[in-house]
Amino acid sequence: MSAILETPVRAFESVSGAGAGEMLELAIGPHHPSTHGVFRMDVVLDGERVRRLKPVFGYLHRNHEKIAEGQSYLSSMPYTDRLDYFCSLTNNWAYALTVEKLAGLQVPERAEYIRVITAELTRVQNHLCLIGFLLQDMGASGTPLMYAFREREKILDLFESLTGARMMCNYMRFGGCRVDLPTGWMEEAQQVVQGLARFLDEFEALLTGNEILMARTQHIGVLSSAAAVNAGVTGPMLRASGVNYDVRKVDRYGVYDRFDFRIPLGDHGDTYDRYLIRVLEMRESLKILRVALRDLPEGPVMDPKARLRGFRPKAGEAYGRIEAPKGELGFHLISDGSPNPFRYRVRPPSLMNLTVLEEMCMGRMLADVVVILGSVDIVLGEVDR
Amino acid sequence: MEVTDQELKIDLQKQGVLMTSLNELYNWGRKNSVWPLQFGLACCAIEMIAASMARYDLARFGAEVFRPSPRQADLMIVAGTVTKKMAPQVVRLYNQMAEPKYVIAMGACAISGGPFKQGYNVLKGIDRYLPVDVHIPGCPPRPEALLHAFMTLQNKIASQPLTGPARPRHLRAGAPSEFSVPQCGPHGLVPPSNPAVWRPPTAAQAG
């Protein structure tokens, strides 16, 4: 409790040395429109240049792991929705994958395809929202975000007709998916995917060559590939720094080995690359979606051996990971043979990606900090859990 | 003057004569320009943003102007889980808002702690510290539910008299406009609730 008691946290000793002027210590957040939730950055400024930056989080610590250890495996599934609340379906998948590993369950082919389809739709809407918010942070007040949310609503409509909820889908189960696709869903999804391809062209025409966007993002917040690897950064942030690492290709979990898709890589590791990587990833996702919707096999969506009630995996441990839209999302479960997990640990990608924030912001202007943070793509539900 | 004869009023309106009272005019202006505080806590904030976007279009209610500064806001939408670390900041933000001000508790977490109620770090409802005007259940509530809450709040504002004992808080001299900010103690927030706003429900003995 002591860390909470002292507010504001006096995180820094005074900065001294040649050229050091009067330093200003500024707390950005926890209530600040650019922090994407309840996140705080304690920044030391020399004029407008950042000299130190310390992220302070825990404002949304909701005891996810502790609660999960006190209840059955299945009861944690709806809680995983609320980790990264933009991407409930990929969270579901990571957790289901880990438990399937722990209990040795098989997933029917149709369910694997549905998982790929829902996960890629999730990736598209996550990246859309991220770009919208990034541009909002840059002062493009409204327009890109409005367009992004317009398209996101179409994807959420698909989720709603499939799972019954817009955001908190709670859809996957150990050994498959909860329900099969409703009639007409495939056609709707195909229409949405077609529309998204057209929309992306339009969105890119608006943004990618935009002079203001380029001026605000190019050569700003550069993250070297070595620093990214050392810090354990994953996902689009790592690939924007030029490291070819995607869990979909490395682990080939699910049925990802059946799809032909490329991994876009960045050259400079700056904010503009991080923006562009997301656009390119969305295009690759649409490619996967087209094939998956075409090849979806018939069959059951649940492993007949899977038991939802009285589920007790044998003692042991498992680490399962997937490529969530924000990076490598992992779950580590230790079972002691009881109905509850003995240890339940989440490896949230956006927490790891946040650790390089100071390095990227050092020496930049204060206005760049907002843009750099926007390009990291954090969701506090996942950072603080 | 209170206009009570609705038929006469409608008849006059057809003749191009608008009759109203100062009270109605004042509330009409207030209820159609409720500016919310741009303040998201967790998952519900995304639905709040979705409500302000093109499909749900909160602008129809005059409430699209999300203000980042509490000084310019009339309405606090507590959208998400309030943790014990965040609760003092939420109350402080409310205190910084100018009267008249209103609170919507959006979602199960803001109402009661929701699915995280059993956790050690989650406040079991923001109404322990703030006077909440509208509660919206749901996890998260749909944007339509937020629109409904807005309409409920607008009706509430429209029905507030300017004079008399039932007048709202901001017109009563001496009524509190700020509420005590809780502190982090060794076993959670101190005090655990503000007795001026909230009292634990008491079980009545039957018979």
XYZ file of C-alpha atoms in Angstrom:
592
model
C 0.000 0.000 0.000
C 2.923 2.328 0.548
C 3.396 2.863 -3.162
C -0.127 4.197 -3.351
C 0.120 6.344 -0.251
C 2.552 8.913 -1.520
C 1.029 11.043 -4.238
C 2.530 12.340 -6.407
C 5.335 9.826 -6.660
C 8.647 11.645 -6.383
C 10.324 9.391 -8.851
C 13.337 11.415 -9.834
C 16.378 12.897 -8.264
C 17.149 16.317 -9.657
C 18.806 16.243 -13.042
C 22.123 18.020 -13.099
C 25.061 18.415 -15.452
C 26.169 20.702 -18.223
C 23.335 22.446 -19.977
C 20.755 21.402 -17.449
C 18.313 24.225 -16.972
C 15.308 24.493 -14.739
C 13.527 21.151 -14.760
C 9.796 20.788 -14.727
C 8.245 17.682 -13.305
C 4.916 16.962 -14.902
C 2.419 14.209 -14.255
C 0.462 13.367 -17.413
C -2.512 11.367 -16.281
C -4.186 9.363 -14.825
C -6.929 11.537 -16.255
C -5.587 12.782 -19.543
C -7.140 12.300 -22.973
C -3.893 11.099 -24.535
C -3.155 8.305 -22.089
C -5.846 5.983 -23.489
C -7.283 5.175 -20.116
C -5.972 5.538 -16.630
C -2.248 5.611 -17.168
C 0.192 8.125 -15.787
C 3.522 9.308 -17.097
C 5.726 11.248 -14.719
C 7.797 13.322 -17.078
C 10.790 15.544 -16.329
C 11.010 18.310 -18.883
C 13.840 20.618 -19.823
C 11.925 23.282 -21.679
C 9.840 21.048 -23.897
C 12.396 18.262 -24.141
C 11.819 15.056 -22.221
C 14.686 14.224 -19.907
C 13.087 11.443 -17.882
C 9.866 9.542 -18.211
C 8.467 7.106 -15.736
C 5.276 5.190 -16.458
C 3.041 4.755 -13.428
C 0.298 2.212 -13.685
C -1.972 0.178 -11.474
C -4.950 2.510 -11.730
C -6.944 -0.292 -13.306
C -5.582 -3.244 -11.349
C -8.670 -5.440 -11.124
C -7.185 -8.551 -9.512
C -7.720 -10.634 -12.621
C -5.132 -13.272 -11.731
C -6.101 -13.563 -8.087
C -9.787 -13.895 -8.910
C -8.971 -16.561 -11.509
C -7.089 -18.646 -8.964
C -10.172 -18.795 -6.775
C -12.591 -20.114 -9.369
C -12.929 -22.880 -11.916
C -11.113 -22.807 -15.243
C -14.200 -22.036 -17.251
C -15.294 -19.189 -14.976
C -12.214 -17.237 -15.978
C -13.198 -17.221 -19.637
C -15.478 -14.160 -19.376
C -12.806 -12.402 -17.339
C -10.311 -12.805 -20.175
C -12.689 -10.740 -22.328
C -11.964 -7.802 -20.090
C -8.183 -8.003 -20.322
C -7.730 -6.257 -23.625
C -11.256 -5.091 -24.093
C -10.825 -4.315 -27.783
C -9.876 -7.896 -28.569
C -11.940 -10.229 -26.440
C -11.851 -13.043 -28.983
C -8.075 -13.282 -29.174
C -7.914 -13.239 -25.371
C -10.399 -16.102 -25.333
C -8.303 -17.994 -27.804
C -5.073 -17.609 -25.873
C -6.691 -18.854 -22.697
C -8.513 -21.716 -24.401
C -5.294 -22.722 -26.159
C -3.433 -22.881 -22.859
C -6.075 -24.963 -21.137
C -6.274 -27.266 -24.159
C -2.526 -27.740 -23.882
C -2.846 -28.426 -20.182
C -5.674 -30.925 -20.551
C -4.675 -32.372 -23.926
C -7.864 -31.483 -25.744
C -8.241 -31.529 -29.513
C -10.089 -28.814 -31.390
C -12.239 -29.748 -34.412
C -11.176 -28.316 -37.722
C -14.248 -26.153 -38.175
C -13.719 -24.574 -34.771
C -10.097 -23.812 -35.655
C -11.248 -22.034 -38.787
C -13.856 -20.061 -36.866
C -11.161 -19.082 -34.391
C -8.945 -17.824 -37.177
C -11.812 -15.863 -38.714
C -12.836 -14.217 -35.459
C -9.233 -13.499 -34.468
C -8.414 -11.837 -37.761
C -11.589 -9.760 -37.636
C -10.524 -8.746 -34.144
C -7.094 -7.773 -35.425
C -8.607 -5.593 -38.115
C -10.891 -3.714 -35.755
C -8.134 -3.295 -33.170
C -5.740 -1.796 -35.683
C -8.480 0.426 -37.096
C -9.236 1.830 -33.674
C -5.564 2.270 -32.912
C -4.991 4.306 -36.059
C -8.077 6.359 -35.325
C -6.913 7.141 -31.809
C -3.361 7.841 -32.986
C -4.635 10.423 -35.432
C -6.956 11.830 -32.776
C -3.901 12.316 -30.561
C -2.202 14.161 -33.398
C -5.081 16.582 -33.582
C -7.043 15.119 -36.481
C -10.052 15.615 -34.317
C -12.730 13.171 -35.206
C -12.556 12.278 -38.878
C -10.216 9.233 -38.981
C -11.627 7.955 -35.708
C -15.170 8.341 -37.011
C -14.298 6.360 -40.128
C -12.544 3.705 -38.064
C -15.451 3.290 -35.712
C -17.907 3.176 -38.608
C -16.079 0.121 -39.964
C -15.577 -1.309 -36.496
C -19.334 -1.306 -35.937
C -19.760 -3.593 -38.938
C -17.321 -6.087 -37.429
C -19.002 -5.777 -34.040
C -22.327 -6.582 -35.709
C -20.778 -9.839 -36.904
C -19.521 -10.586 -33.404
C -22.890 -9.806 -31.944
C -24.808 -12.103 -34.233
C -22.266 -14.852 -33.583
C -21.687 -14.534 -29.846
C -24.474 -12.356 -28.520
C -22.238 -9.529 -27.360
C -20.541 -6.646 -29.096
C -17.402 -6.464 -27.054
C -17.359 -9.121 -24.349
C -17.813 -12.116 -26.581
C -16.960 -15.000 -24.208
C -17.110 -17.262 -27.217
C -14.407 -19.907 -27.079
C -14.487 -23.002 -24.956
C -11.890 -25.597 -24.085
C -11.981 -27.883 -27.100
C -13.818 -25.648 -29.524
C -16.271 -22.804 -29.723
C -19.500 -22.236 -27.857
C -21.916 -22.157 -30.802
C -21.786 -22.677 -34.518
C -22.153 -19.854 -37.004
C -25.736 -18.623 -37.425
C -27.312 -18.909 -40.869
C -26.304 -16.166 -43.216
C -23.266 -15.215 -41.157
C -20.786 -16.309 -43.788
C -22.338 -14.144 -46.481
C -22.422 -11.157 -44.172
C -18.801 -11.712 -43.202
C -17.754 -11.967 -46.821
C -19.503 -8.695 -47.560
C -17.820 -6.998 -44.628
C -14.401 -8.269 -45.704
C -14.956 -7.003 -49.233
C -16.055 -3.645 -47.927
C -13.061 -3.452 -45.628
C -10.631 -3.843 -48.511
C -12.242 -0.911 -50.266
C -12.331 1.072 -47.055
C -8.627 0.492 -46.438
C -7.773 1.985 -49.833
C -9.831 5.025 -48.949
C -8.343 5.243 -45.451
C -4.817 5.032 -46.799
C -5.514 7.655 -49.430
C -6.548 9.904 -46.586
C -3.639 9.160 -44.285
C -0.533 7.406 -45.577
C 0.740 10.222 -47.773
C -0.559 12.937 -45.478
C 2.078 15.573 -44.936
C 1.123 16.354 -41.358
C 1.050 12.690 -40.401
C 4.471 12.178 -41.935
C 5.929 15.257 -40.270
C 4.604 14.217 -36.898
C 5.666 10.585 -37.063
C 8.698 10.047 -39.285
C 11.987 9.667 -37.375
C 10.075 10.130 -34.137
C 10.156 7.556 -31.386
C 12.749 5.375 -33.074
C 13.111 1.957 -31.486
C 16.130 -0.047 -32.572
C 15.658 -3.725 -33.217
C 18.220 -4.628 -30.529
C 16.432 -2.560 -27.900
C 13.098 -4.026 -28.904
C 14.355 -7.588 -28.639
C 16.079 -6.939 -25.313
C 12.946 -5.455 -23.789
C 10.757 -8.352 -24.909
C 8.677 -6.167 -27.186
C 6.394 -8.189 -29.449
C 3.740 -7.689 -32.047
C 3.527 -4.890 -34.590
C 5.934 -2.773 -32.527
C 8.686 -5.367 -32.835
C 8.053 -5.911 -36.515
C 8.105 -2.160 -37.153
C 11.682 -2.294 -35.846
C 12.508 -4.856 -38.513
C 12.498 -8.086 -36.513
C 10.705 -10.879 -38.304
C 8.852 -12.506 -35.445
C 5.207 -13.410 -35.527
C 3.837 -16.177 -33.336
C 1.441 -17.116 -36.105
C 4.462 -18.091 -38.196
C 6.723 -19.285 -35.368
C 4.288 -21.564 -33.546
C 1.842 -22.135 -36.404
C -0.866 -22.666 -33.838
C -4.383 -23.460 -34.964
C -4.571 -23.762 -38.710
C -2.371 -20.796 -39.541
C -0.013 -23.020 -41.529
C -2.722 -23.406 -44.156
C -2.824 -19.740 -45.051
C -0.458 -17.882 -47.270
C 0.244 -14.509 -45.719
C 3.247 -12.278 -45.358
C 4.666 -10.542 -42.315
C 5.182 -6.838 -42.994
C 8.409 -5.445 -41.549
C 9.491 -1.882 -40.870
C 12.788 -0.285 -41.861
C 13.193 2.568 -39.419
C 11.325 1.549 -36.275
C 9.763 4.992 -35.979
C 6.190 5.942 -35.299
C 5.359 6.128 -38.996
C 6.536 2.532 -39.461
C 4.398 1.441 -36.565
C 1.420 3.103 -38.232
C 2.179 1.573 -41.618
C 2.776 -1.917 -40.228
C -0.737 -1.901 -38.844
C -2.238 -0.920 -42.179
C -0.281 -3.643 -43.954
C -1.209 -6.195 -41.298
C -4.854 -5.411 -41.835
C -4.431 -6.126 -45.533
C -2.777 -9.454 -44.750
C -5.583 -10.237 -42.305
C -8.125 -9.631 -45.027
C -6.193 -12.047 -47.219
C -6.402 -14.714 -44.493
C -10.070 -13.956 -43.969
C -10.936 -14.413 -47.638
C -9.297 -17.835 -47.737
C -10.692 -18.920 -44.372
C -14.218 -17.928 -45.296
C -13.874 -19.805 -48.576
C -12.393 -22.994 -47.112
C -14.417 -23.272 -43.910
C -15.108 -27.009 -43.511
C -18.281 -28.580 -42.185
C -18.322 -30.470 -38.931
C -18.743 -30.063 -35.196
C -17.398 -27.025 -33.352
C -16.708 -28.771 -30.051
C -14.492 -31.696 -29.142
C -17.006 -34.371 -28.002
C -14.610 -35.392 -25.228
C -14.473 -31.901 -23.744
C -16.346 -31.548 -20.471
C -17.460 -28.138 -19.404
C -18.733 -29.192 -15.975
C -16.454 -30.794 -13.434
C -13.424 -29.903 -15.509
C -10.247 -30.992 -13.694
C -7.039 -31.133 -15.699
C -4.339 -33.375 -14.304
C -1.492 -31.797 -12.371
C 1.027 -30.013 -14.534
C 1.722 -26.713 -16.156
C 1.324 -25.156 -19.565
C 2.218 -21.952 -21.334
C 0.139 -21.071 -24.333
C 0.637 -18.055 -26.535
C -0.902 -16.517 -29.601
C -0.251 -13.501 -31.733
C -2.812 -11.079 -30.345
C -3.247 -7.799 -32.230
C -0.966 -6.066 -29.732
C 1.706 -8.754 -29.544
C 2.389 -12.069 -27.919
C -0.386 -12.805 -25.461
C 0.509 -15.694 -23.193
C -1.146 -17.534 -20.358
C 0.788 -19.614 -17.877
C -1.298 -22.061 -15.914
C -0.214 -24.421 -13.160
C -2.681 -27.103 -12.238
C -2.606 -29.160 -9.036
C -5.441 -31.389 -10.168
C -8.154 -29.353 -8.493
C -10.981 -27.552 -10.321
C -9.166 -24.226 -9.866
C -5.827 -23.283 -11.355
C -3.056 -23.195 -8.731
C -1.346 -20.363 -10.541
C -2.758 -18.253 -13.315
C -0.479 -15.769 -14.971
C -1.069 -13.522 -17.971
C 1.711 -12.208 -20.156
C 0.139 -9.064 -21.524
C 1.806 -7.734 -24.678
C 1.077 -4.075 -24.063
C 2.751 -4.111 -20.642
C 5.976 -5.420 -22.160
C 5.689 -2.950 -25.029
C 5.351 -0.091 -22.559
C 8.749 -0.801 -20.998
C 10.563 0.880 -23.899
C 8.477 4.036 -23.691
C 11.161 6.061 -21.910
C 13.809 5.040 -24.408
C 11.644 6.109 -27.332
C 10.620 9.417 -25.772
C 14.015 10.500 -24.434
C 15.032 13.913 -25.777
C 11.851 14.336 -27.801
C 9.340 17.149 -27.448
C 6.437 16.729 -25.083
C 3.980 16.729 -27.994
C 5.811 13.726 -29.461
C 5.341 11.736 -26.264
C 1.601 11.693 -26.885
C 2.071 10.396 -30.421
C 4.674 7.811 -29.410
C 2.435 6.493 -26.655
C -0.421 6.365 -29.132
C 1.651 4.196 -31.459
C 2.537 1.719 -28.702
C -1.110 0.635 -28.541
C -1.765 0.078 -24.874
C -4.956 -1.022 -23.235
C -4.923 -0.527 -19.525
C -7.174 -3.467 -18.798
C -4.342 -5.630 -20.005
C -1.436 -3.608 -18.609
C -2.773 -3.520 -15.071
C -5.017 -6.581 -15.212
C -45.649 31.651 -14.115
C -46.184 27.943 -14.485
C -47.789 27.029 -17.785
C -50.146 24.226 -16.887
C -52.770 24.316 -19.581
C -51.047 22.213 -22.229
C -53.889 22.481 -24.746
C -53.907 26.245 -24.583
C -50.164 26.214 -25.015
C -50.358 24.010 -28.095
C -53.123 26.156 -29.555
C -51.091 29.276 -29.053
C -48.071 27.624 -30.633
C -50.131 26.989 -33.749
C -50.776 30.716 -33.888
C -47.086 31.409 -33.640
C -47.153 32.413 -29.980
C -44.643 30.662 -27.772
C -45.571 30.621 -24.124
C -43.164 29.270 -21.632
C -41.919 29.872 -18.155
C -38.469 30.958 -17.162
C -38.061 27.643 -15.429
C -38.822 25.678 -18.579
C -36.668 27.873 -20.748
C -33.762 27.594 -18.358
C -34.025 23.831 -18.112
C -34.526 23.499 -21.868
C -31.229 25.197 -22.430
C -29.471 23.186 -19.770
C -30.730 19.792 -20.791
C -29.733 20.205 -24.428
C -26.160 21.196 -23.782
C -24.866 18.653 -21.316
C -21.135 18.454 -21.920
C -19.605 15.257 -20.583
C -16.147 14.975 -19.147
C -13.784 13.110 -21.451
C -12.946 10.523 -18.927
C -12.732 6.809 -19.503
C -11.755 4.260 -16.933
C -12.067 0.870 -18.588
C -14.060 -1.202 -21.062
C -17.224 0.936 -20.791
C -15.285 3.930 -22.079
C -15.015 2.241 -25.462
C -18.790 1.939 -25.630
C -18.996 5.565 -24.541
C -16.748 6.511 -27.466
C -18.828 4.308 -29.753
C -21.933 6.174 -28.579
C -20.372 9.464 -29.607
C -19.436 8.139 -33.056
C -21.411 8.193 -36.268
C -23.783 5.281 -35.756
C -25.146 6.233 -32.346
C -24.437 9.944 -32.647
C -24.604 11.404 -29.183
C -24.592 14.825 -30.851
C -28.349 14.489 -31.274
C -28.620 15.173 -27.558
C -26.251 18.110 -27.577
C -23.719 16.077 -25.681
C -20.989 15.387 -28.207
C -18.635 17.985 -26.789
C -16.453 15.795 -24.608
C -14.343 18.170 -22.557
C -10.989 17.023 -21.230
C -11.061 19.643 -18.482
C -13.429 19.147 -15.553
C -13.884 22.927 -15.368
C -15.798 22.870 -18.660
C -17.841 19.743 -18.078
C -21.360 19.309 -16.731
C -21.572 15.550 -16.604
C -19.238 12.882 -15.383
C -19.782 9.483 -16.969
C -18.037 7.036 -14.673
C -17.339 4.525 -17.428
C -15.551 1.552 -16.005
C -14.048 -0.065 -12.974
C -13.087 2.335 -10.203
C -10.138 0.895 -8.324
C -9.037 2.014 -4.906
C -6.059 3.712 -6.477
C -8.257 5.628 -8.882
C -11.190 6.508 -6.594
C -9.525 9.588 -5.008
C -8.804 10.996 -8.458
C -12.400 10.398 -9.558
C -13.765 12.277 -6.544
C -11.219 15.046 -7.039
C -12.256 15.431 -10.664
C -15.882 15.640 -9.607
C -15.009 18.310 -7.078
C -13.282 20.324 -9.779
C -16.376 20.393 -11.961
C -18.542 23.485 -11.785
C -22.140 23.302 -10.612
C -24.635 22.226 -11.856
C -23.072 18.834 -12.359
C -24.405 15.337 -12.814
C -23.045 11.808 -12.645
C -23.919 8.761 -14.715
C -22.591 5.476 -13.343
C -22.048 3.424 -16.479
C -21.786 -0.324 -16.194
C -21.754 -2.936 -13.495
C -18.316 -1.949 -12.175
C -19.216 1.678 -11.567
C -22.469 0.648 -9.919
C -21.231 -2.101 -7.635
C -17.796 -3.378 -8.594
C -19.359 -5.732 -11.108
C -17.508 -8.937 -11.908
C -14.459 -7.669 -10.035
C -16.349 -6.984 -6.821
C -14.639 -9.822 -4.995
C -11.229 -8.333 -5.765
C -9.163 -6.583 -3.131
C -8.525 -3.459 -5.166
C -11.910 -2.602 -6.601
C -14.306 -0.023 -5.225
C -17.756 -1.504 -4.742
C -19.653 1.269 -6.453
C -18.846 4.919 -7.055
C -22.071 5.955 -5.319
C -20.236 5.440 -2.045
C -18.496 8.748 -2.667
C -20.497 10.603 -5.312
C -24.197 11.345 -5.739
C -25.103 9.354 -8.845
C -28.045 10.560 -10.929
C -28.445 7.682 -13.385
C -27.219 4.110 -13.137
C -26.851 2.011 -16.317
C -26.525 -1.729 -15.795
C -24.612 -3.879 -18.249
C -21.109 -5.163 -18.764
C -20.570 -3.078 -20.783
C -23.901 -1.364 -21.466
C -24.676 -0.936 -25.117
C -24.437 2.555 -26.592
C -28.221 2.578 -26.750
C -28.274 2.160 -22.979
C -26.049 5.206 -22.637
C -28.408 7.143 -24.904
C -31.274 6.070 -22.693
C -29.370 7.259 -19.656
C -28.882 10.603 -21.376
C -32.584 10.913 -22.009
C -33.320 9.970 -18.422
C -30.910 12.638 -17.253
C -32.483 15.182 -19.605
C -35.892 14.402 -18.140
C -34.471 14.826 -14.688
C -32.970 18.187 -15.582
C -36.216 19.303 -17.225
C -38.213 18.514 -14.104
C -36.028 20.448 -11.688
C -37.805 23.529 -10.291
C -35.905 26.767 -9.877
C -37.531 27.656 -6.596
C -39.053 25.901 -3.644
C -37.749 23.195 -1.384
C -37.320 20.714 -4.268
C -34.870 22.927 -6.159
C -31.623 21.264 -7.133
C -28.452 21.371 -5.123
C -26.724 24.107 -7.073
C -29.518 26.564 -6.281
C -29.467 25.937 -2.563
C -27.027 28.088 -0.667
C -25.039 25.994 1.736
C -25.605 22.704 -0.039
C -22.324 20.883 -0.587
C -20.802 21.026 -4.026
C -17.641 19.163 -3.116
C -17.325 15.820 -1.442
C -14.532 14.565 0.726
C -11.747 12.842 -1.172
C -10.971 9.407 0.256
C -7.421 8.549 1.209
C -5.584 5.273 0.849
C -5.290 3.706 4.289
C -3.673 0.474 5.451
C -6.783 -1.598 4.673
C -8.308 0.175 1.732
C -9.863 3.582 1.360
C -10.465 5.812 4.372
C -13.322 6.469 4.901
C -14.841 3.385 3.215
C -17.807 5.501 2.141
C -19.095 9.033 2.474
C -22.034 8.859 4.925
C -23.443 12.110 3.523
C -23.928 10.391 0.161
C -24.334 6.716 0.876
C -25.293 4.516 3.772
C -25.031 0.743 3.808
C -28.439 -0.790 3.235
C -29.980 -2.101 6.430
C -31.978 -5.287 6.537
C -35.428 -4.639 7.963
C -36.809 -7.195 10.402
C -39.905 -8.821 8.972
C -43.113 -8.611 11.022
